[in-house]
């Protein structure tokens, strides 16, 4: 099967699992807001393994190259509704995230028809500023309330060369289409002090605090468990220096008991920051 066709099928399979598993949580790509106009670029790989095909046919894992851009592309004030229903006008930031997954050709990724996605969302700045990790590893806001998603005022999504479409959700839900990383409710700190992240950025070594997170989603036919290592750093715009995520998917018949779940496939993502800069411009022409 052609790699681009397989990548499209992987997206559809993941999308079905994501839609059926509730509640849905946002991604964990944005941990702080740098100055407007800042951008950061990540490079890495995305790998899929079909467990059954590997056992029966000896099939090899399929691997793609991947890059992700995160940009701050504008500021404005907008009316935002809090969780308690109250509304207020707040300072917001336009954040644009572009993900390209595909085959590397002549130093550039060829994403095919489904391998590029762009999200542009308007995020209340105070919601990012309030997010923190407490002493128990919980991702909470400044009132100690668990943060299960990043709220947005409005947003847009573009797949491939299709026209941008308005998002119908009030949360930034980019798993699994932009990245495998999620908004983990609890993170276990793996290092007491910032450690060398194995990255040189602008001729300086990046240091980061390493965390582990886990999240499980389940419905009547599918269960997926995400295990991640995240390197959070003050040296990197938006706060994330690198990540390593493995999602193990299991499946069963609808009427079968939960004990009948069997391993079906795994998805792995390894990403690290490569470059940063300023003067970021939006790629989506939306209202």
GROMACS .gro file of C-alpha atoms in nm:
model
  287
    1UNK     CA    1   0.000   0.000   0.000
    2UNK     CA    2   0.125   0.349  -0.084
    3UNK     CA    3   0.256   0.530   0.227
    4UNK     CA    4   0.028   0.833   0.173
    5UNK     CA    5  -0.279   0.608   0.145
    6UNK     CA    6  -0.176   0.425   0.463
    7UNK     CA    7  -0.129   0.756   0.644
    8UNK     CA    8  -0.483   0.861   0.546
    9UNK     CA    9  -0.622   0.531   0.680
   10UNK     CA   10  -0.431   0.576   1.006
   11UNK     CA   11  -0.587   0.924   1.045
   12UNK     CA   12  -0.936   0.788   0.984
   13UNK     CA   13  -0.885   0.501   1.230
   14UNK     CA   14  -0.753   0.732   1.501
   15UNK     CA   15  -1.032   0.979   1.432
   16UNK     CA   16  -1.299   0.719   1.487
   17UNK     CA   17  -1.146   0.611   1.816
   18UNK     CA   18  -1.115   0.972   1.930
   19UNK     CA   19  -1.475   1.059   1.846
   20UNK     CA   20  -1.610   0.758   2.032
   21UNK     CA   21  -1.406   0.797   2.349
   22UNK     CA   22  -1.536   1.054   2.597
   23UNK     CA   23  -1.461   1.285   2.758
   24UNK     CA   24  -1.206   1.428   2.516
   25UNK     CA   25  -0.906   1.624   2.639
   26UNK     CA   26  -0.696   1.887   2.467
   27UNK     CA   27  -0.337   1.850   2.368
   28UNK     CA   28  -0.040   1.957   2.575
   29UNK     CA   29   0.164   2.150   2.319
   30UNK     CA   30   0.119   2.499   2.467
   31UNK     CA   31   0.251   2.560   2.821
   32UNK     CA   32   0.325   2.933   2.806
   33UNK     CA   33   0.279   3.228   2.573
   34UNK     CA   34   0.593   3.401   2.443
   35UNK     CA   35   0.588   3.740   2.273
   36UNK     CA   36   0.350   3.769   1.981
   37UNK     CA   37   0.522   3.686   1.652
   38UNK     CA   38   0.731   3.406   1.807
   39UNK     CA   39   0.749   3.069   1.634
   40UNK     CA   40   0.903   2.731   1.714
   41UNK     CA   41   0.966   2.432   1.488
   42UNK     CA   42   0.994   2.066   1.589
   43UNK     CA   43   1.125   1.771   1.390
   44UNK     CA   44   1.089   1.400   1.449
   45UNK     CA   45   0.926   1.076   1.344
   46UNK     CA   46   0.586   0.907   1.357
   47UNK     CA   47   0.574   0.525   1.354
   48UNK     CA   48   0.284   0.281   1.326
   49UNK     CA   49   0.296  -0.091   1.405
   50UNK     CA   50   0.012  -0.328   1.318
   51UNK     CA   51   0.041  -0.597   1.586
   52UNK     CA   52  -0.157  -0.868   1.402
   53UNK     CA   53   0.020  -0.814   1.071
   54UNK     CA   54   0.355  -0.814   1.248
   55UNK     CA   55   0.282  -1.146   1.422
   56UNK     CA   56   0.126  -1.329   1.126
   57UNK     CA   57   0.302  -1.178   0.825
   58UNK     CA   58   0.617  -1.036   0.977
   59UNK     CA   59   0.517  -0.688   0.861
   60UNK     CA   60   0.762  -0.411   0.936
   61UNK     CA   61   0.664  -0.090   1.119
   62UNK     CA   62   0.579   0.205   0.893
   63UNK     CA   63   0.765   0.524   0.970
   64UNK     CA   64   0.709   0.880   0.850
   65UNK     CA   65   0.902   1.202   0.903
   66UNK     CA   66   0.720   1.478   1.087
   67UNK     CA   67   0.748   1.847   1.166
   68UNK     CA   68   0.532   2.077   1.378
   69UNK     CA   69   0.525   2.457   1.383
   70UNK     CA   70   0.368   2.656   1.668
   71UNK     CA   71   0.324   3.029   1.610
   72UNK     CA   72   0.180   3.328   1.792
   73UNK     CA   73   0.015   3.526   1.511
   74UNK     CA   74  -0.190   3.803   1.668
   75UNK     CA   75  -0.357   3.952   1.974
   76UNK     CA   76  -0.707   4.086   2.033
   77UNK     CA   77  -0.964   4.126   2.308
   78UNK     CA   78  -1.274   3.907   2.295
   79UNK     CA   79  -1.567   3.801   2.509
   80UNK     CA   80  -1.500   3.473   2.687
   81UNK     CA   81  -1.742   3.257   2.886
   82UNK     CA   82  -1.602   3.101   3.202
   83UNK     CA   83  -1.693   2.752   3.322
   84UNK     CA   84  -1.951   2.901   3.563
   85UNK     CA   85  -2.133   3.077   3.278
   86UNK     CA   86  -2.005   3.427   3.353
   87UNK     CA   87  -1.872   3.633   3.063
   88UNK     CA   88  -1.593   3.887   3.046
   89UNK     CA   89  -1.382   4.063   2.786
   90UNK     CA   90  -1.025   3.935   2.805
   91UNK     CA   91  -0.693   3.956   2.622
   92UNK     CA   92  -0.653   3.669   2.378
   93UNK     CA   93  -0.384   3.530   2.152
   94UNK     CA   94  -0.411   3.373   1.808
   95UNK     CA   95  -0.206   3.051   1.811
   96UNK     CA   96  -0.146   2.860   1.489
   97UNK     CA   97  -0.020   2.500   1.489
   98UNK     CA   98   0.083   2.325   1.168
   99UNK     CA   99   0.165   1.956   1.151
  100UNK     CA  100   0.319   1.787   0.846
  101UNK     CA  101   0.363   1.408   0.836
  102UNK     CA  102   0.488   1.226   0.529
  103UNK     CA  103   0.782   1.116   0.317
  104UNK     CA  104   1.105   1.315   0.313
  105UNK     CA  105   1.194   1.414  -0.043
  106UNK     CA  106   1.495   1.635  -0.121
  107UNK     CA  107   1.500   1.763   0.236
  108UNK     CA  108   1.129   1.854   0.241
  109UNK     CA  109   0.836   1.655   0.379
  110UNK     CA  110   0.578   1.550   0.119
  111UNK     CA  111   0.261   1.519   0.331
  112UNK     CA  112   0.031   1.387   0.057
  113UNK     CA  113  -0.344   1.466   0.067
  114UNK     CA  114  -0.398   1.409   0.441
  115UNK     CA  115  -0.060   1.459   0.603
  116UNK     CA  116  -0.081   1.835   0.663
  117UNK     CA  117  -0.318   1.997   0.911
  118UNK     CA  118  -0.330   2.352   1.045
  119UNK     CA  119  -0.523   2.474   1.346
  120UNK     CA  120  -0.567   2.844   1.423
  121UNK     CA  121  -0.731   2.918   1.758
  122UNK     CA  122  -0.799   3.223   1.974
  123UNK     CA  123  -0.694   3.141   2.332
  124UNK     CA  124  -0.763   3.353   2.643
  125UNK     CA  125  -0.416   3.446   2.766
  126UNK     CA  126  -0.506   3.418   3.135
  127UNK     CA  127  -0.594   3.049   3.091
  128UNK     CA  128  -0.240   2.966   2.979
  129UNK     CA  129  -0.080   3.193   3.240
  130UNK     CA  130  -0.273   3.018   3.519
  131UNK     CA  131  -0.177   2.662   3.418
  132UNK     CA  132   0.077   2.494   3.647
  133UNK     CA  133   0.188   2.159   3.786
  134UNK     CA  134   0.120   2.126   4.160
  135UNK     CA  135   0.322   1.935   4.420
  136UNK     CA  136   0.126   1.615   4.350
  137UNK     CA  137   0.186   1.634   3.976
  138UNK     CA  138  -0.161   1.757   3.890
  139UNK     CA  139  -0.206   1.996   3.599
  140UNK     CA  140  -0.416   2.271   3.762
  141UNK     CA  141  -0.501   2.640   3.735
  142UNK     CA  142  -0.424   2.909   3.992
  143UNK     CA  143  -0.727   2.801   4.200
  144UNK     CA  144  -0.613   2.437   4.210
  145UNK     CA  145  -0.885   2.325   3.967
  146UNK     CA  146  -0.767   2.044   3.733
  147UNK     CA  147  -0.698   2.160   3.378
  148UNK     CA  148  -0.849   1.904   3.140
  149UNK     CA  149  -0.843   2.120   2.828
  150UNK     CA  150  -0.729   2.453   2.685
  151UNK     CA  151  -1.040   2.665   2.618
  152UNK     CA  152  -1.071   2.871   2.301
  153UNK     CA  153  -1.296   3.157   2.196
  154UNK     CA  154  -1.310   3.034   1.837
  155UNK     CA  155  -1.091   2.851   1.592
  156UNK     CA  156  -1.037   2.700   1.248
  157UNK     CA  157  -0.891   2.382   1.101
  158UNK     CA  158  -0.753   2.310   0.754
  159UNK     CA  159  -0.675   1.961   0.623
  160UNK     CA  160  -0.445   1.939   0.322
  161UNK     CA  161  -0.550   2.180   0.048
  162UNK     CA  162  -0.913   2.193   0.160
  163UNK     CA  163  -1.063   2.529   0.264
  164UNK     CA  164  -1.039   2.613   0.638
  165UNK     CA  165  -1.343   2.514   0.845
  166UNK     CA  166  -1.463   2.666   1.171
  167UNK     CA  167  -1.420   2.446   1.477
  168UNK     CA  168  -1.741   2.348   1.653
  169UNK     CA  169  -1.575   2.287   1.991
  170UNK     CA  170  -1.479   2.535   2.264
  171UNK     CA  171  -1.155   2.348   2.342
  172UNK     CA  172  -0.825   2.298   2.162
  173UNK     CA  173  -0.853   1.929   2.071
  174UNK     CA  174  -0.556   1.845   1.852
  175UNK     CA  175  -0.497   1.481   1.953
  176UNK     CA  176  -0.444   1.278   1.742
  177UNK     CA  177  -0.441   1.484   1.423
  178UNK     CA  178  -0.165   1.734   1.502
  179UNK     CA  179   0.030   1.537   1.761
  180UNK     CA  180  -0.001   1.231   1.983
  181UNK     CA  181   0.073   1.433   2.295
  182UNK     CA  182  -0.230   1.503   2.515
  183UNK     CA  183  -0.323   1.718   2.815
  184UNK     CA  184  -0.225   1.472   3.089
  185UNK     CA  185  -0.412   1.537   3.411
  186UNK     CA  186  -0.124   1.407   3.622
  187UNK     CA  187   0.249   1.427   3.546
  188UNK     CA  188   0.520   1.249   3.743
  189UNK     CA  189   0.838   1.451   3.770
  190UNK     CA  190   1.141   1.245   3.665
  191UNK     CA  191   1.418   1.491   3.752
  192UNK     CA  192   1.454   1.717   4.056
  193UNK     CA  193   1.647   1.979   3.862
  194UNK     CA  194   1.651   2.081   3.496
  195UNK     CA  195   1.868   1.840   3.299
  196UNK     CA  196   2.035   1.843   2.960
  197UNK     CA  197   1.762   1.778   2.702
  198UNK     CA  198   2.010   1.675   2.434
  199UNK     CA  199   1.924   1.980   2.222
  200UNK     CA  200   2.138   2.271   2.102
  201UNK     CA  201   1.929   2.580   2.027
  202UNK     CA  202   2.093   2.902   1.907
  203UNK     CA  203   2.434   2.764   2.007
  204UNK     CA  204   2.320   2.695   2.365
  205UNK     CA  205   2.232   2.367   2.535
  206UNK     CA  206   1.866   2.339   2.631
  207UNK     CA  207   1.787   2.227   2.985
  208UNK     CA  208   1.447   2.090   3.080
  209UNK     CA  209   1.254   1.916   3.357
  210UNK     CA  210   1.142   1.571   3.248
  211UNK     CA  211   0.793   1.441   3.327
  212UNK     CA  212   0.598   1.122   3.258
  213UNK     CA  213   0.226   1.115   3.187
  214UNK     CA  214  -0.035   0.850   3.110
  215UNK     CA  215  -0.389   0.870   2.978
  216UNK     CA  216  -0.643   0.600   2.880
  217UNK     CA  217  -0.952   0.629   2.661
  218UNK     CA  218  -1.200   0.344   2.620
  219UNK     CA  219  -1.529   0.260   2.449
  220UNK     CA  220  -1.715  -0.063   2.373
  221UNK     CA  221  -1.476  -0.175   2.097
  222UNK     CA  222  -1.151   0.013   2.151
  223UNK     CA  223  -0.911   0.110   2.427
  224UNK     CA  224  -0.601   0.324   2.386
  225UNK     CA  225  -0.335   0.402   2.644
  226UNK     CA  226  -0.096   0.691   2.593
  227UNK     CA  227   0.236   0.696   2.774
  228UNK     CA  228   0.453   1.005   2.733
  229UNK     CA  229   0.776   1.166   2.841
  230UNK     CA  230   0.773   1.545   2.821
  231UNK     CA  231   1.068   1.781   2.860
  232UNK     CA  232   0.940   2.120   2.978
  233UNK     CA  233   1.183   2.410   2.946
  234UNK     CA  234   1.202   2.784   3.004
  235UNK     CA  235   1.457   2.792   2.719
  236UNK     CA  236   1.193   2.713   2.454
  237UNK     CA  237   0.898   2.929   2.342
  238UNK     CA  238   0.562   2.774   2.438
  239UNK     CA  239   0.745   2.563   2.698
  240UNK     CA  240   0.800   2.220   2.538
  241UNK     CA  241   1.151   2.113   2.435
  242UNK     CA  242   1.084   1.754   2.328
  243UNK     CA  243   0.847   1.464   2.375
  244UNK     CA  244   0.825   1.090   2.328
  245UNK     CA  245   0.477   0.931   2.313
  246UNK     CA  246   0.358   0.574   2.261
  247UNK     CA  247  -0.012   0.500   2.211
  248UNK     CA  248  -0.110   0.133   2.239
  249UNK     CA  249  -0.451   0.051   2.091
  250UNK     CA  250  -0.651  -0.260   2.184
  251UNK     CA  251  -0.973  -0.389   2.029
  252UNK     CA  252  -1.258  -0.635   2.096
  253UNK     CA  253  -1.607  -0.721   1.973
  254UNK     CA  254  -1.880  -0.489   2.096
  255UNK     CA  255  -2.052  -0.758   2.303
  256UNK     CA  256  -1.733  -0.909   2.444
  257UNK     CA  257  -1.625  -0.839   2.805
  258UNK     CA  258  -1.339  -0.601   2.876
  259UNK     CA  259  -1.112  -0.899   2.949
  260UNK     CA  260  -1.123  -0.977   2.574
  261UNK     CA  261  -0.933  -0.668   2.466
  262UNK     CA  262  -0.632  -0.771   2.252
  263UNK     CA  263  -0.341  -0.566   2.121
  264UNK     CA  264  -0.417  -0.419   1.777
  265UNK     CA  265  -0.167  -0.147   1.693
  266UNK     CA  266   0.079   0.101   1.836
  267UNK     CA  267   0.162   0.457   1.734
  268UNK     CA  268   0.482   0.631   1.841
  269UNK     CA  269   0.595   0.991   1.809
  270UNK     CA  270   0.941   1.133   1.883
  271UNK     CA  271   0.978   1.511   1.849
  272UNK     CA  272   1.230   1.773   1.955
  273UNK     CA  273   1.270   2.146   1.898
  274UNK     CA  274   1.498   2.240   1.608
  275UNK     CA  275   1.466   2.616   1.568
  276UNK     CA  276   1.282   2.926   1.690
  277UNK     CA  277   1.239   3.281   1.568
  278UNK     CA  278   1.018   3.587   1.542
  279UNK     CA  279   0.812   3.757   1.272
  280UNK     CA  280   0.563   3.468   1.251
  281UNK     CA  281   0.286   3.511   0.996
  282UNK     CA  282  -0.045   3.324   0.975
  283UNK     CA  283  -0.098   3.081   0.688
  284UNK     CA  284  -0.478   3.073   0.722
  285UNK     CA  285  -0.688   3.356   0.582
  286UNK     CA  286  -0.991   3.336   0.811
  287UNK     CA  287  -1.227   3.597   0.961
   0.00000   0.00000   0.00000
